[in-house]
XYZ file of C-alpha atoms in Angstrom:
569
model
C -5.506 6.203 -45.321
C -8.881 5.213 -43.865
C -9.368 6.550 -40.769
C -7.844 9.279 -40.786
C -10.292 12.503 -40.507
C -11.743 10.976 -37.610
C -8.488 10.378 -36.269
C -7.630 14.085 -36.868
C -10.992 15.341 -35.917
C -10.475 13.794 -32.511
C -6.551 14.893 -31.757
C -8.483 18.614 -32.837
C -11.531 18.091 -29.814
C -8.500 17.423 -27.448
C -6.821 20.316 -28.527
C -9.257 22.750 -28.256
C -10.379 21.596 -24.813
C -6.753 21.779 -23.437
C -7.108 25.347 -25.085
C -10.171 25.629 -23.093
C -9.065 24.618 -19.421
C -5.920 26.768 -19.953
C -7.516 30.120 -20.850
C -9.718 29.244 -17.603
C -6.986 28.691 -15.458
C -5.145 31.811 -16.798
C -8.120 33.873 -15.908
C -8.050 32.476 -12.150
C -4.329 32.652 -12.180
C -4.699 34.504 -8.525
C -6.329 31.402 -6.905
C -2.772 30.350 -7.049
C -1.166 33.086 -5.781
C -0.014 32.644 -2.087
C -1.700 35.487 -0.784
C -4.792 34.374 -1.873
C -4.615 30.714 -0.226
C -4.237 32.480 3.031
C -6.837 31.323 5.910
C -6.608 29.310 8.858
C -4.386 27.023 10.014
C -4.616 24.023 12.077
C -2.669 23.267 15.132
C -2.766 19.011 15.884
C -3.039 16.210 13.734
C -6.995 14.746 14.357
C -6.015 11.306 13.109
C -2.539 10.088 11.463
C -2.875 8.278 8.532
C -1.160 5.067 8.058
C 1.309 4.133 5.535
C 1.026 1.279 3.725
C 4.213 1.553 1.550
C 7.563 0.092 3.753
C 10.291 2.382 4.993
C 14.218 1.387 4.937
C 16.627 2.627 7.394
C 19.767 2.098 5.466
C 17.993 4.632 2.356
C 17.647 6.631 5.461
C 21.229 6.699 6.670
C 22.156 6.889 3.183
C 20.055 10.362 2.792
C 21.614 12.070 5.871
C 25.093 11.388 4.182
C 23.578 13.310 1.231
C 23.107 10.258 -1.320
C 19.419 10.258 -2.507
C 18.671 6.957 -4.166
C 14.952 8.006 -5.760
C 12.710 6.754 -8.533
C 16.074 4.810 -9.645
C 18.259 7.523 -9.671
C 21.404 8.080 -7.297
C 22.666 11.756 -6.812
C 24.635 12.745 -4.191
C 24.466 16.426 -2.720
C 27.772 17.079 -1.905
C 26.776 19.085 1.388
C 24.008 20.775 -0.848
C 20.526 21.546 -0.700
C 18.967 18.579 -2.869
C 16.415 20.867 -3.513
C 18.114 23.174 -5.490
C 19.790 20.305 -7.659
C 19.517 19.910 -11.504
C 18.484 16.201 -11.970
C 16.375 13.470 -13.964
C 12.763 14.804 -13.490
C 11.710 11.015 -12.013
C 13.916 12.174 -9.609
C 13.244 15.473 -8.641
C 9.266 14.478 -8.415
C 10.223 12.138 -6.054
C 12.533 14.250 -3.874
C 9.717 16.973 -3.535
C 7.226 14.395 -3.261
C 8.621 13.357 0.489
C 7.381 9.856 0.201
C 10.434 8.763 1.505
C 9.948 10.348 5.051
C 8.536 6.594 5.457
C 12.494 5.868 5.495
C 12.934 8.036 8.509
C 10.187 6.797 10.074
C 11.122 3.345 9.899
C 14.882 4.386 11.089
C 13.004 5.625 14.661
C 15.711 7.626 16.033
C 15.820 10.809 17.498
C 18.397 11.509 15.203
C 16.088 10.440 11.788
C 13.340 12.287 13.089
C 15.486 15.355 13.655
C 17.510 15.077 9.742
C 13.906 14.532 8.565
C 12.456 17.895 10.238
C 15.703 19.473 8.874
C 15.194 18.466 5.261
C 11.370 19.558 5.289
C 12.752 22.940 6.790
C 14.798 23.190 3.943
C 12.086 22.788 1.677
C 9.640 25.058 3.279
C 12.524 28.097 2.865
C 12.752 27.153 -0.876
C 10.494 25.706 -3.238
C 7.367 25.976 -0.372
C 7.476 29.975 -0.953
C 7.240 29.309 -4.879
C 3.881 27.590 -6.050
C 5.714 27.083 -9.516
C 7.413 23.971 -11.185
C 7.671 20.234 -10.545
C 7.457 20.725 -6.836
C 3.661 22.337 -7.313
C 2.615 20.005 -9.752
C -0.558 18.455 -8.494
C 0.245 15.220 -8.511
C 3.627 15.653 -6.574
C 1.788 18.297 -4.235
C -0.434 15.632 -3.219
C 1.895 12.979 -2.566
C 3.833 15.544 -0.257
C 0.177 16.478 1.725
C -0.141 12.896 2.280
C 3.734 12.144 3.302
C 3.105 14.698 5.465
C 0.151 13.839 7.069
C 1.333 9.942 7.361
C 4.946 11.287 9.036
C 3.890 14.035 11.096
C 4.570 12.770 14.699
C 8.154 12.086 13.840
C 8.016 15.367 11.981
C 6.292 17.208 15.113
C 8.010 15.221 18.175
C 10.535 17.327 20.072
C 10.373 20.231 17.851
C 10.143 23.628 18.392
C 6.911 26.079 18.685
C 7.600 27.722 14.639
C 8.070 24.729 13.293
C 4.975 23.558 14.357
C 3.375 26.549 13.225
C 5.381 26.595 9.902
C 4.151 23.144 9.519
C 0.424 23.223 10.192
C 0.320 26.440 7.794
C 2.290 24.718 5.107
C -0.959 21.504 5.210
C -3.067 24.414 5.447
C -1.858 25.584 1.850
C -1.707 22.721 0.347
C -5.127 21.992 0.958
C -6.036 24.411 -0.400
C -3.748 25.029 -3.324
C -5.037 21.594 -4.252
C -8.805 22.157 -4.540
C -8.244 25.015 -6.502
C -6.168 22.831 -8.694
C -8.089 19.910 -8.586
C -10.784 22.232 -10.025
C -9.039 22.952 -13.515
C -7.402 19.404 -13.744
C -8.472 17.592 -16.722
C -10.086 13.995 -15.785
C -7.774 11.447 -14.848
C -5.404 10.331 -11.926
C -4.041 13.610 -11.742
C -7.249 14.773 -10.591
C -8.250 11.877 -8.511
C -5.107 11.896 -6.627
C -5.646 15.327 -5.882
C -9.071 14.949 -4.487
C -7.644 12.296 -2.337
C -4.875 14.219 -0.650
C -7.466 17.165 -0.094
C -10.062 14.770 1.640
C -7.374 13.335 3.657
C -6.808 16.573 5.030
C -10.056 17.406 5.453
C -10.490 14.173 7.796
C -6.780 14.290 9.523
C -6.621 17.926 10.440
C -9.699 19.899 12.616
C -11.052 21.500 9.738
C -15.347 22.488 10.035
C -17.475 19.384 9.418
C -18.807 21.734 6.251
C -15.133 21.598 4.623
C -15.445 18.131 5.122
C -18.804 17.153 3.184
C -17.737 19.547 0.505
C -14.275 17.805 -0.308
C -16.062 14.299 0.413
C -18.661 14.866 -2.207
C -16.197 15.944 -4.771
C -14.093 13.232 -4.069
C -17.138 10.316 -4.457
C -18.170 12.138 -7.751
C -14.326 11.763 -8.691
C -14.541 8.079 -7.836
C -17.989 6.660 -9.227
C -16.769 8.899 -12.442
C -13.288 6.733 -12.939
C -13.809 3.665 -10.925
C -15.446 1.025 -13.128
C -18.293 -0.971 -12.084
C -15.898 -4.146 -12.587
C -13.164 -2.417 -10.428
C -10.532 -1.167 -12.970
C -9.680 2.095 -13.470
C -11.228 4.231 -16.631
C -7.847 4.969 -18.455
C -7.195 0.868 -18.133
C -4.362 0.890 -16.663
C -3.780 -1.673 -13.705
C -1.302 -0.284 -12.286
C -3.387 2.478 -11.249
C -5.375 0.342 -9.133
C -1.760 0.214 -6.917
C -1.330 3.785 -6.957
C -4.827 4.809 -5.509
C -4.846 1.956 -2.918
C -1.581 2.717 -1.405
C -3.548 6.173 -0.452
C -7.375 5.129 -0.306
C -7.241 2.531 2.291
C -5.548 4.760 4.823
C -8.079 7.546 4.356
C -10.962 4.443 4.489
C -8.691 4.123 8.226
C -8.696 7.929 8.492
C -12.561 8.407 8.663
C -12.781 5.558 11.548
C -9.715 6.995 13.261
C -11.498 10.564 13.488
C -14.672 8.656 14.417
C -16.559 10.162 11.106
C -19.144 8.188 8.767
C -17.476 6.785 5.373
C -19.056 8.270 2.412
C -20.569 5.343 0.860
C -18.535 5.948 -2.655
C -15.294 5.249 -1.105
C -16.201 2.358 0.398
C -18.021 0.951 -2.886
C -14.871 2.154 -4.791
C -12.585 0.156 -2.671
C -14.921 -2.553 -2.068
C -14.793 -2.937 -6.564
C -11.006 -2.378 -6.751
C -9.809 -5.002 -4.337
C -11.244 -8.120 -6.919
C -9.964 -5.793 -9.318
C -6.471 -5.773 -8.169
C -6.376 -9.664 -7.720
C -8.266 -10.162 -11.015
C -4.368 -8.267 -12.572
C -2.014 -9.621 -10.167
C 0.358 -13.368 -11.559
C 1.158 -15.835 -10.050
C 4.699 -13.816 -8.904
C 2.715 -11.093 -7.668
C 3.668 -9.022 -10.521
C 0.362 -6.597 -11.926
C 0.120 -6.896 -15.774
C 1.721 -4.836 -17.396
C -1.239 -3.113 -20.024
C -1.792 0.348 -21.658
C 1.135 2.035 -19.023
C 1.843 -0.426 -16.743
C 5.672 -0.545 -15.527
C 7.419 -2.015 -12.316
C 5.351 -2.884 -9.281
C 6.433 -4.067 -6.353
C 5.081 -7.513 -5.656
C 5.460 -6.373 -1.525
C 3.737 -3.719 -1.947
C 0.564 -5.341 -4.169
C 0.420 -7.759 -1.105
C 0.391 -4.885 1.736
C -2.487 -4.140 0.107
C -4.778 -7.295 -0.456
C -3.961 -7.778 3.189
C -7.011 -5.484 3.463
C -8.936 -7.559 1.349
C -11.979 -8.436 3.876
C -13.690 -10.486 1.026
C -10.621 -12.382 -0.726
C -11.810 -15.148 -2.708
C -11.106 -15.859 -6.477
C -10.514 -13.130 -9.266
C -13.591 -12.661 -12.224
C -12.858 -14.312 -15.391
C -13.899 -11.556 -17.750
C -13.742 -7.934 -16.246
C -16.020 -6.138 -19.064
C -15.985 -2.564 -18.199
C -12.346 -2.899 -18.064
C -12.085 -4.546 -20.623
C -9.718 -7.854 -19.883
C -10.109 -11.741 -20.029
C -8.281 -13.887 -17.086
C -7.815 -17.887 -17.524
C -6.563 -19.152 -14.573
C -6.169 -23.278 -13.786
C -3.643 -25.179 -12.400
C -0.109 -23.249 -11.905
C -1.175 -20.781 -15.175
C -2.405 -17.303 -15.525
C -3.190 -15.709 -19.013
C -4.466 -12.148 -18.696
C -5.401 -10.312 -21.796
C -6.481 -6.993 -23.302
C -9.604 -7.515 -24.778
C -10.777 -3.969 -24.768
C -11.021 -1.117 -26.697
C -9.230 2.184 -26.308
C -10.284 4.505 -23.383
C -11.473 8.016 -24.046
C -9.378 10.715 -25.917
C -9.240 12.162 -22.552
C -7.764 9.582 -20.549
C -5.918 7.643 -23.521
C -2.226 9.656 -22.557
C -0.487 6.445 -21.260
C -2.833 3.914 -23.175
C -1.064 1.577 -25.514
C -1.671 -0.290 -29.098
C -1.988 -3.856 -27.610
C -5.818 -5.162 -28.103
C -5.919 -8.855 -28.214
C -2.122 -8.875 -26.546
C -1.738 -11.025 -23.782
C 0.701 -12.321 -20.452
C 1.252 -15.571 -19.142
C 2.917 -16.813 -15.843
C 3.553 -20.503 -14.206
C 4.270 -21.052 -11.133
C 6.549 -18.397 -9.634
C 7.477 -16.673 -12.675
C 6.019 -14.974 -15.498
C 6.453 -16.323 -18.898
C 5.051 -14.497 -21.810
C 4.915 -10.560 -21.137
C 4.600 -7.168 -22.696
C 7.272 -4.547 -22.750
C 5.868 -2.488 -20.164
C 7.050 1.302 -19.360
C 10.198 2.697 -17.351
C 8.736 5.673 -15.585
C 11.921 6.283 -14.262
C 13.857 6.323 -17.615
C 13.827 8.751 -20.027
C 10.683 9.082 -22.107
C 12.564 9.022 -25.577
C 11.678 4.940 -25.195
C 7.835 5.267 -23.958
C 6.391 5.547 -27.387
C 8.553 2.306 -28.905
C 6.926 0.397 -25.341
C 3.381 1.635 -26.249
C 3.268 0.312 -30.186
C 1.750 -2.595 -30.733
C 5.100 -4.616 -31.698
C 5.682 -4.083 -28.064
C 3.158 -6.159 -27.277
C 2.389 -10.139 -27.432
C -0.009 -9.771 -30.160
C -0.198 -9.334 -34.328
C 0.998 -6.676 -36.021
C 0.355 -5.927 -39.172
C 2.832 -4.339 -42.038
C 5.573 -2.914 -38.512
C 2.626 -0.634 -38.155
C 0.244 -0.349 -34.896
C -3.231 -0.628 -33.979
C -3.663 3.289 -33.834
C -1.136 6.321 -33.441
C 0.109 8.411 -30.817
C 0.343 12.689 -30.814
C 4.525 12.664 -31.182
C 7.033 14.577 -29.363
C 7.280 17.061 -32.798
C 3.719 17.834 -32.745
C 3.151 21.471 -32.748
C 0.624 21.185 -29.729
C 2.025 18.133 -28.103
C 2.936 20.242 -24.688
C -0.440 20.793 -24.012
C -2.508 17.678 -25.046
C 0.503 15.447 -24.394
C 0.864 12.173 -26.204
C -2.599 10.182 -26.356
C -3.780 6.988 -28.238
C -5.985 8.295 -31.429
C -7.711 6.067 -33.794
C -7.016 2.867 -31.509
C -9.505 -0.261 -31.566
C -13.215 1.270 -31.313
C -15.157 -1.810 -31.682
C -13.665 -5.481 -30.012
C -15.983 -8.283 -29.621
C -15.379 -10.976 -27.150
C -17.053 -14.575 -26.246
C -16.102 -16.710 -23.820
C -15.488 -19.940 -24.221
C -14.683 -23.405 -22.376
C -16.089 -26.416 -20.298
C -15.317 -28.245 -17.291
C -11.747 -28.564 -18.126
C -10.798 -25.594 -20.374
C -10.782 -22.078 -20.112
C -10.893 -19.567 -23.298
C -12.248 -17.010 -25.197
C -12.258 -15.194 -28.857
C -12.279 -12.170 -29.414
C -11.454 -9.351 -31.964
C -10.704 -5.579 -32.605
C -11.105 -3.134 -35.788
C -7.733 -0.939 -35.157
C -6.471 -2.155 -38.778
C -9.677 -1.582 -40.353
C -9.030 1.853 -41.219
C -5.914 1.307 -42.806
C -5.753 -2.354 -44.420
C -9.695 -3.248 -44.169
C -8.706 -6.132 -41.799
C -9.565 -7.684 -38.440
C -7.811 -8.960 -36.029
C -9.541 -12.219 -34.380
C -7.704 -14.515 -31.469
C -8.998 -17.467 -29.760
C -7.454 -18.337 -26.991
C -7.971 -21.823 -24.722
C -6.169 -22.933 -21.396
C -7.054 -26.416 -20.683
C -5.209 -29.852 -19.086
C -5.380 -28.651 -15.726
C -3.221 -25.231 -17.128
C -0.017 -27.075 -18.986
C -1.259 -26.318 -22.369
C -1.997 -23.014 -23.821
C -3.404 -22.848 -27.629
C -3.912 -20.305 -29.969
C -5.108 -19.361 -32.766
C -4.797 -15.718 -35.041
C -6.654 -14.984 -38.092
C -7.061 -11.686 -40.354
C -10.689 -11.341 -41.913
C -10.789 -8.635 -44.834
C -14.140 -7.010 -44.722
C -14.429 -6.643 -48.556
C -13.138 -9.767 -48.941
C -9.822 -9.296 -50.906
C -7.023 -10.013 -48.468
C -4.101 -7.492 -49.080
C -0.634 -8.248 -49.900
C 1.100 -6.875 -46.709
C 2.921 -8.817 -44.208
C 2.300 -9.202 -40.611
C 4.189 -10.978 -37.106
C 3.052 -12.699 -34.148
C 5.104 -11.794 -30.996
C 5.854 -13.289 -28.005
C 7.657 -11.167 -25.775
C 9.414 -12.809 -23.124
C 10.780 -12.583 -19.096
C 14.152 -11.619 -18.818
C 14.622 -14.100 -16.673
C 12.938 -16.751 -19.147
C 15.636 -19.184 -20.868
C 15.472 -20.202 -24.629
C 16.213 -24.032 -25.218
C 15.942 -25.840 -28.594
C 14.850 -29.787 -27.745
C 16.080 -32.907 -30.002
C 13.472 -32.227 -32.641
C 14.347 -28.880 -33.094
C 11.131 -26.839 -31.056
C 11.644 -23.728 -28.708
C 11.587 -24.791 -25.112
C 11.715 -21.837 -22.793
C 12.600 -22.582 -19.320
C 12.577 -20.298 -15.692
C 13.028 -21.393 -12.059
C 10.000 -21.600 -10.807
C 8.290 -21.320 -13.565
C 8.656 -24.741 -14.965
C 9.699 -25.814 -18.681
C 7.398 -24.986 -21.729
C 7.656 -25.999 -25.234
C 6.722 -23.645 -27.981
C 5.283 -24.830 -31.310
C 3.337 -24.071 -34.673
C 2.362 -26.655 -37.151
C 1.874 -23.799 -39.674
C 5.227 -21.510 -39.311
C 8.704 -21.789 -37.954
C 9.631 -19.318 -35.309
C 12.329 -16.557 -35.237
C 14.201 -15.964 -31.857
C 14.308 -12.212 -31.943
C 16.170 -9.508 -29.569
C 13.540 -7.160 -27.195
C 13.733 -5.084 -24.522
C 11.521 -5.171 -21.198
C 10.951 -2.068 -19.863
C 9.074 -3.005 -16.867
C 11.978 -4.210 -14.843
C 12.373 -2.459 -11.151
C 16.001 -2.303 -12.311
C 15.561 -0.318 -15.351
C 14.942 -1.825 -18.833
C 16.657 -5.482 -19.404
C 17.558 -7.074 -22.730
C 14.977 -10.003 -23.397
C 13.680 -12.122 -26.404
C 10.432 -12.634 -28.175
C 9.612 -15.634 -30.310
C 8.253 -14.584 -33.775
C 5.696 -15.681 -36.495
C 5.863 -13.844 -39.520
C 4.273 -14.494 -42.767
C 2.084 -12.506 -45.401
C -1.298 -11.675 -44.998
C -2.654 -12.777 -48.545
C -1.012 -16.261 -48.151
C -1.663 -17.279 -44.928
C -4.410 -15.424 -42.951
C -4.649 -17.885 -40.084
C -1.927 -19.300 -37.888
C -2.222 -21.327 -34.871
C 0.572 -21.901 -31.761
C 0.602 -23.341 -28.539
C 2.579 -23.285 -25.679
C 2.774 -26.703 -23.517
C 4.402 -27.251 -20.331
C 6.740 -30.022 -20.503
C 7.295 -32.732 -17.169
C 9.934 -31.408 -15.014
C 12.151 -34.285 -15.401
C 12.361 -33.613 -19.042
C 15.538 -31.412 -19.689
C 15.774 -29.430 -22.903
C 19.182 -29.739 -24.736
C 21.083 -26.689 -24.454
């Protein structure tokens, strides 16, 4: 197989610098020892963060009956200690995450804000004295830092002198446990996340103005590292961009709050990820769903562009991220025109070049699977292939490979992209009334000496989407394997055949579209979307398959019919 030494070569580097940042956190294992965090405390809250994600009194009143309904998971106590429970782990990083103090907030009773102190009590006795586990993981440490930060005048109103104290030494430690952390992370969210909460503490508590500088700096080296000039996020994942605004806009509010000076990189970060975030968002609000994208809430993605100073219309071709947006009429196409990010950051990244979504109107059309991140992860590799994807796929296999759950070293380098698309060209095209592109990746070079090439156009005012796939062999003998076009499609999306036989698909809100190839038939086939808020739905994809040697160029459209035009069931 061609390819593969540099495939294994690379999956080696990762290993050995995993290796690397473990024997160096080993040999600083007492930085995270409690005794060694000690130092001073705080004792008031300098400026409160605010929350940008909604509460929901009835999850409230539903948690002080002991039913937890978390990352889409119910479990019920039974007059327990939830933090002692065996659950999913979704689940359990949730519950020790305290995001959902926002639910006791929003409740604003005495009574909420007492159950609320209670349950952070609880945790404080338990898994606080214990910096082992899910609940000291840094990711779910700094969610709770923030949580805490964001709730702590319900937290703090009308209670009693030691928990106050227990409280302000319990930010104290997480501070610092966190830059400690933060300092042995590998790049990536993780990390970035981390240097968030710690600067948020830095700015909401009375630490020294030297603390703050210190954490400030590392935090705008953090950003310029994995915020893209364009506004996307380095691994490519667009989701992201929701993740880190829910919690950089409120420390943007933080520094005026406190009355301090924004460091310019946080303000130039958030200043490039707003566009960004429009640039991903459909016409439903959904985010696309690319290299680890899953469910986002369409409220929340609008909490947050209602910070937007700037607004105005998305980019049409973000480079450094590596996506293509045609947008006219009631259409949006976004597509991954991209390579694969670095070894590094490539742990979520998928095998989708050249795959693209679509939405009309009020509804999205054409998608990709997605990821559940509240599932089990058995499924995650199956929803990162390339057959998960609305692009080609040659011979079932994908654009690259992914470290597998058997792999001897798979706990500590995970499960990243390796030998994905290295080289993908792209051009745009169009005029006054069209808008398109082509473009083309290498990640079946190395195995069938073929490229992938796709030329898509959006024109008449966005009712007509065309395309057109081709395979080039580079030395020129096209090989007898075969190879599919997918389609994946909405859940919600209904498949229609008309009088002459053609695929209409149909959603409300999303109008009627007619699907059609003068060079193949299509196959209605069974999927799954992942990316439903629900859980994973059954769906369909529409399907082009044919062999490579016979037929190296196919061409599709999809055309939105008038809405008095019914299709016949």
């Amino acid at each position: 197989m061609r390819g593969a030494g540099s495939n294994d070569a690379a999956q080696w580097s990762l290993l050995a610098r995993a290796l690397w940042r473990r024997a160096k956190t080993r040999s600083r294992l007492p930085t995270f020892h409690r005794w060694s965090l000690a130092g001073r405390s705080p004792d008031r809250i300098v400026a409160v963060p605010p929350d940008l994600r909604r509460g929901d009194a009835q999850v409230a009143l539903d948690i002080y009956h002991g039913r937890f309904p978390l990352a889409g998971h119910l479990v019920e106590t039974g007059g327990r200690s939830p933090f002692g429970l065996s659950a999913h782990e979704a689940w359990r990083r949730a519950l020790h995450s305290f995001r959902w103090l926002r639910h006791f907030r929003a409740a604003g009773t005495e009574l909420a804000a007492a159950s609320a102190r209670a349950q952070v009590r609880d945790w404080l006795a338990g898994p606080g004295r214990r910096l082992d586990g899910i609940p000291w993981e840094p990711a779910v440490a700094a969610a709770r830092l923030i949580s805490w930060q964001q709730n702590a005048p319900m937290l703090l109103r009308a209670s009693d002198s030691g928990f106050r104290r227990q409280f302000f030494r319990a930010l104290a430690l997480h501070m610092r446990f966190l830059r400690a952390a933060a300092a042995e992370l590998p790049p990536g969210v993780e990390r970035l996340k981390a240097r968030i909460a710690v600067c948020l503490a830095a700015t909401s508590l009375p630490f020294p103005p030297s603390v703050r500088v210190r954490v400030a700096d590392r935090l705008s080296a953090e950003l310029e590292m994995q915020i893209l000039p364009d506004g996307g996020h380095a691994a490519r994942n667009p989701a992201v961009l929701v993740e880190l605004l829910l919690d950089l806009l409120p420390l943007r509010q933080s520094f005026a709050d406190a009355g301090l000076a924004h460091p310019p990189a946080l303000l130039a970060a958030i200043e490039r990820m707003m566009p960004a975030l429009r640039f991903f968002r459909h016409r439903d609000g959904s985010v696309a769903r690319f290299n680890g994208g899953g469910a986002i809430s369409a409220e929340r993605v609008a909490a947050i562009l209602r910070h937007d100073d700037a607004g105005g219309a998305p980019l049409f071709h973000a480079p450094h991220s590596g996506y293509a947006r045609l947008a006219l009429g009631p259409t949006v196409v976004i597509a991954d025109v991209g390579p694969a990010p670095p070894l590094d950051l490539a742990l979520e990244a998928h095998a989708g070049c050249l795959s693209f979504e679509m939405s009309s109107g009020q509804r999205s059309i054409v998608v990709n699977s997605g990821i559940d991140r509240r599932g089990a992860g058995d499924f995650r590799p199956l929803a990162r292939a390339t057959a998960a994807h609305s692009t080609l796929t040659v011979n079932d296999t994908s654009q690259g490979r992914f470290v597998h759950g058997g792999a001897k070293w798979a706990h500590l380098i995970g499960h990243p992209l390796v030998g994905g698309p290295r080289r993908v060209t792209f051009e745009r095209l169009g005029d006054d009334r069209s808008q398109g592109f082509h473009a083309g990746h290498d990640g079946y070079l190395g195995r069938y000496g073929l490229l992938h090439e796709r030329a898509l156009r959006l024109s008449e005012e966005g009712l007509l989407l065309e395309g057109f796939d081709r395979l080039v062999a580079v030395d020129g003998a096209l090989p007898d394997v075969p190879a599919a076009l997918r389609f994946h499609l909405h859940p919600e999306v209904e498949l229609f055949r008309d009088e002459d036989g053609a695929l209409v698909l149909a959603a409300a809100r999303g109008g009627q579209w007619r699907f059609g190839s003068p060079d193949l038939a299509p196959r209605v086939e069974e999927s799954i979307f992942f990316a439903s808020a629900g859980g994973p739905r059954r769906s369909r994809q529409i399907v082009l398959s044919f062999a490579v040697a016979a037929m190296p160029a196919v061409r599709w459209s999809f055309q939105r019919l008038s809405p008095d035009i019914p299709p016949t069931a």
